[in-house]
Amino acid sequence: MATRQKEDVVTLLLAQHELIKGLIEKVELAQGEAKREPFEDLVRTLAVHEAAEQAVVHPASRRASVPDSVVDSRLHEEERAEQVLAELYELGVRHEDFDAKFRTFAASVIEHAELEEKEEFDQLRQQISANDSALLADVVRVAEAVAPTRPHPQAGASALANIVAGPPLAIFDRVRDAVRDWRRKTESL
């Protein structure tokens, strides 16, 4: 019986970056109210992805001797992106300033992802074993399962903040998501 090769953490993160880029494109191509669903998908995906990176990946990078300056720069970019994403969420897709603000935000998210891939992920991949990388991918998936689905810039971007505040915020966010989805379904009946 053949055993399946487990996915490594960098491959998982690269696939998530591609998903995020695809969602950005969907938001940019949609018009009016049609932006709402892909934007909400993007918000959820980014919030979960960044929370897992902050709680798991960046600390692992530090342990793998990725320079602190690299990790600190990525964390700073994530903090800023979380603030802007929260602002965009509050504005709403129909607001007259949404598109311009979103374009700037999208460019910064793509630049951030490219810097992570080049400066952090390449070094992480070189410094840890294949087995450790596969285990780290599993830990990322667990962190994502309990991560908030919305940005919470007031909670902070540290690993500790995500571990302490993440699960309660995630429960609150998932309840809000369920209520929102239920309302939309019942309003369309």
CSV table of C-alpha atoms in Angstrom, one decimal:
chain,number,residue,atom,x,y,z
A,1,MET,CA,0.0,0.0,0.0
A,2,ALA,CA,1.5,3.3,-1.1
A,3,THR,CA,1.7,6.1,1.4
A,4,ARG,CA,0.7,9.6,0.3
A,5,GLN,CA,3.3,12.4,0.6
A,6,LYS,CA,2.1,15.0,3.0
A,7,GLU,CA,1.9,18.6,1.8
A,8,ASP,CA,4.7,20.8,3.1
A,9,VAL,CA,3.9,24.2,4.8
A,10,VAL,CA,5.3,26.3,2.0
A,11,THR,CA,3.3,24.6,-0.7
A,12,LEU,CA,0.2,25.1,1.5
A,13,LEU,CA,0.9,28.8,1.9
A,14,LEU,CA,1.7,29.3,-1.7
A,15,ALA,CA,-1.6,27.7,-2.7
A,16,GLN,CA,-3.4,30.0,-0.2
A,17,HIS,CA,-1.6,33.1,-1.8
A,18,GLU,CA,-2.9,32.0,-5.2
A,19,LEU,CA,-6.4,31.7,-3.8
A,20,ILE,CA,-6.1,35.2,-2.3
A,21,LYS,CA,-4.9,36.6,-5.6
A,22,GLY,CA,-7.9,35.0,-7.3
A,23,LEU,CA,-10.3,36.4,-4.8
A,24,ILE,CA,-8.8,39.9,-5.3
A,25,GLU,CA,-9.3,39.6,-9.0
A,26,LYS,CA,-12.9,38.5,-8.5
A,27,VAL,CA,-13.6,41.6,-6.3
A,28,GLU,CA,-11.9,43.9,-8.9
A,29,LEU,CA,-13.9,42.5,-11.8
A,30,ALA,CA,-17.3,42.5,-10.0
A,31,GLN,CA,-19.6,45.5,-10.2
A,32,GLY,CA,-21.8,47.0,-7.5
A,33,GLU,CA,-23.5,44.6,-5.1
A,34,ALA,CA,-21.9,41.7,-7.0
A,35,LYS,CA,-18.6,42.6,-5.2
A,36,ARG,CA,-20.1,41.7,-1.8
A,37,GLU,CA,-19.8,37.9,-1.9
A,38,PRO,CA,-16.2,37.7,-3.3
A,39,PHE,CA,-15.2,40.5,-0.9
A,40,GLU,CA,-16.6,38.6,2.1
A,41,ASP,CA,-14.8,35.5,0.9
A,42,LEU,CA,-11.6,37.5,0.6
A,43,VAL,CA,-12.1,39.0,4.1
A,44,ARG,CA,-12.6,35.5,5.6
A,45,THR,CA,-9.7,33.9,3.7
A,46,LEU,CA,-7.3,36.7,4.6
A,47,ALA,CA,-8.3,36.8,8.3
A,48,VAL,CA,-7.9,33.1,8.7
A,49,HIS,CA,-4.6,32.9,6.6
A,50,GLU,CA,-2.9,35.8,8.4
A,51,ALA,CA,-4.0,34.6,11.9
A,52,ALA,CA,-2.4,31.2,11.1
A,53,GLU,CA,0.8,32.8,9.8
A,54,GLN,CA,1.1,35.0,12.8
A,55,ALA,CA,0.4,32.2,15.3
A,56,VAL,CA,2.4,29.5,13.6
A,57,VAL,CA,4.5,30.4,10.5
A,58,HIS,CA,6.3,33.5,11.6
A,59,PRO,CA,7.4,32.0,15.0
A,60,ALA,CA,8.6,28.9,13.1
A,61,SER,CA,10.5,31.1,10.7
A,62,ARG,CA,12.2,32.8,13.6
A,63,ARG,CA,13.1,29.4,15.1
A,64,ALA,CA,14.5,28.4,11.6
A,65,SER,CA,16.8,31.4,11.7
A,66,VAL,CA,14.9,33.6,9.2
A,67,PRO,CA,16.2,37.1,10.2
A,68,ASP,CA,14.0,38.9,12.7
A,69,SER,CA,14.0,42.0,10.4
A,70,VAL,CA,12.3,39.9,7.6
A,71,VAL,CA,9.7,38.5,10.0
A,72,ASP,CA,9.1,41.9,11.7
A,73,SER,CA,8.6,43.5,8.3
A,74,ARG,CA,6.0,40.9,7.3
A,75,LEU,CA,4.2,41.3,10.7
A,76,HIS,CA,4.1,45.1,10.2
A,77,GLU,CA,2.6,44.7,6.7
A,78,GLU,CA,0.0,42.3,8.1
A,79,GLU,CA,-1.0,44.7,10.9
A,80,ARG,CA,-1.5,47.5,8.4
A,81,ALA,CA,-3.4,45.3,6.0
A,82,GLU,CA,-5.6,44.1,8.8
A,83,GLN,CA,-6.5,47.8,9.6
A,84,VAL,CA,-7.2,48.6,6.0
A,85,LEU,CA,-9.3,45.5,5.5
A,86,ALA,CA,-11.4,46.4,8.6
A,87,GLU,CA,-11.9,49.9,7.2
A,88,LEU,CA,-12.9,48.4,3.8
A,89,TYR,CA,-15.3,46.0,5.5
A,90,GLU,CA,-16.9,48.9,7.4
A,91,LEU,CA,-17.1,51.0,4.2
A,92,GLY,CA,-18.9,48.3,2.3
A,93,VAL,CA,-18.6,47.5,-1.4
A,94,ARG,CA,-21.2,50.1,-2.5
A,95,HIS,CA,-19.3,53.1,-0.9
A,96,GLU,CA,-17.9,55.5,-3.4
A,97,ASP,CA,-14.4,55.2,-2.0
A,98,PHE,CA,-14.3,51.4,-1.9
A,99,ASP,CA,-12.8,50.7,-5.3
A,100,ALA,CA,-9.9,53.2,-5.0
A,101,LYS,CA,-9.1,52.1,-1.5
A,102,PHE,CA,-9.4,48.4,-2.5
A,103,ARG,CA,-7.0,48.8,-5.4
A,104,THR,CA,-4.4,50.2,-3.1
A,105,PHE,CA,-5.0,47.5,-0.6
A,106,ALA,CA,-4.9,44.7,-3.2
A,107,ALA,CA,-1.6,45.9,-4.5
A,108,SER,CA,-0.1,45.9,-1.0
A,109,VAL,CA,-1.4,42.4,-0.3
A,110,ILE,CA,0.1,41.1,-3.5
A,111,GLU,CA,3.4,42.8,-2.7
A,112,HIS,CA,3.3,41.4,0.8
A,113,ALA,CA,2.7,37.8,-0.5
A,114,GLU,CA,5.6,38.1,-2.9
A,115,LEU,CA,7.9,39.3,-0.2
A,116,GLU,CA,6.9,36.5,2.1
A,117,GLU,CA,7.5,34.0,-0.6
A,118,LYS,CA,10.9,35.3,-1.6
A,119,GLU,CA,12.3,36.5,1.8
A,120,GLU,CA,10.7,34.2,4.3
A,121,PHE,CA,9.2,31.0,2.8
A,122,ASP,CA,12.3,30.2,0.7
A,123,GLN,CA,14.5,30.4,3.8
A,124,LEU,CA,11.9,28.4,5.9
A,125,ARG,CA,11.8,25.7,3.3
A,126,GLN,CA,15.6,25.4,3.3
A,127,GLN,CA,16.0,25.4,7.1
A,128,ILE,CA,13.4,22.7,8.1
A,129,SER,CA,13.1,19.1,7.3
A,130,ALA,CA,10.4,17.7,5.0
A,131,ASN,CA,8.8,16.0,8.0
A,132,ASP,CA,8.8,19.2,10.1
A,133,SER,CA,7.4,21.1,7.2
A,134,ALA,CA,4.5,18.6,6.8
A,135,LEU,CA,3.9,18.8,10.6
A,136,LEU,CA,3.9,22.5,10.4
A,137,ALA,CA,1.3,22.4,7.6
A,138,ASP,CA,-0.9,20.4,9.8
A,139,VAL,CA,-0.5,22.9,12.6
A,140,VAL,CA,-1.4,25.8,10.2
A,141,ARG,CA,-4.6,23.9,9.3
A,142,VAL,CA,-5.5,23.6,13.0
A,143,ALA,CA,-4.8,27.3,13.6
A,144,GLU,CA,-7.0,28.2,10.7
A,145,ALA,CA,-9.8,26.1,12.0
A,146,VAL,CA,-9.9,28.2,15.2
A,147,ALA,CA,-9.0,31.6,13.6
A,148,PRO,CA,-11.3,34.6,13.4
A,149,THR,CA,-13.0,35.1,10.1
A,150,ARG,CA,-12.8,38.9,10.2
A,151,PRO,CA,-9.9,41.3,10.8
A,152,HIS,CA,-9.5,42.4,14.5
A,153,PRO,CA,-6.7,44.9,14.3
A,154,GLN,CA,-7.3,45.9,18.0
A,155,ALA,CA,-6.3,42.3,19.0
A,156,GLY,CA,-2.7,42.7,17.6
A,157,ALA,CA,-0.7,40.6,15.2
A,158,SER,CA,1.6,38.7,17.6
A,159,ALA,CA,1.5,34.9,18.0
A,160,LEU,CA,0.4,35.3,21.6
A,161,ALA,CA,-2.4,37.7,20.6
A,162,ASN,CA,-3.7,35.1,18.1
A,163,ILE,CA,-3.5,32.3,20.5
A,164,VAL,CA,-5.2,34.1,23.3
A,165,ALA,CA,-7.8,36.2,21.4
A,166,GLY,CA,-8.2,34.1,18.3
A,167,PRO,CA,-10.5,31.3,19.4
A,168,PRO,CA,-13.1,33.5,21.2
A,169,LEU,CA,-13.1,36.0,18.3
A,170,ALA,CA,-13.4,33.1,15.9
A,171,ILE,CA,-16.5,31.8,17.7
A,172,PHE,CA,-18.0,35.2,17.7
A,173,ASP,CA,-17.2,35.7,14.0
A,174,ARG,CA,-18.6,32.3,12.9
A,175,VAL,CA,-21.8,33.0,14.8
A,176,ARG,CA,-22.1,36.4,13.1
A,177,ASP,CA,-21.4,34.8,9.7
A,178,ALA,CA,-24.1,32.1,10.3
A,179,VAL,CA,-26.7,34.8,11.4
A,180,ARG,CA,-25.8,36.9,8.3
A,181,ASP,CA,-26.1,34.0,6.0
A,182,TRP,CA,-29.4,32.9,7.6
A,183,ARG,CA,-30.8,36.5,7.2
A,184,ARG,CA,-29.9,36.6,3.6
A,185,LYS,CA,-31.6,33.2,2.9
A,186,THR,CA,-34.8,34.2,4.7
A,187,GLU,CA,-34.9,37.6,3.1
A,188,SER,CA,-34.8,36.0,-0.4
A,189,LEU,CA,-37.8,33.7,0.4
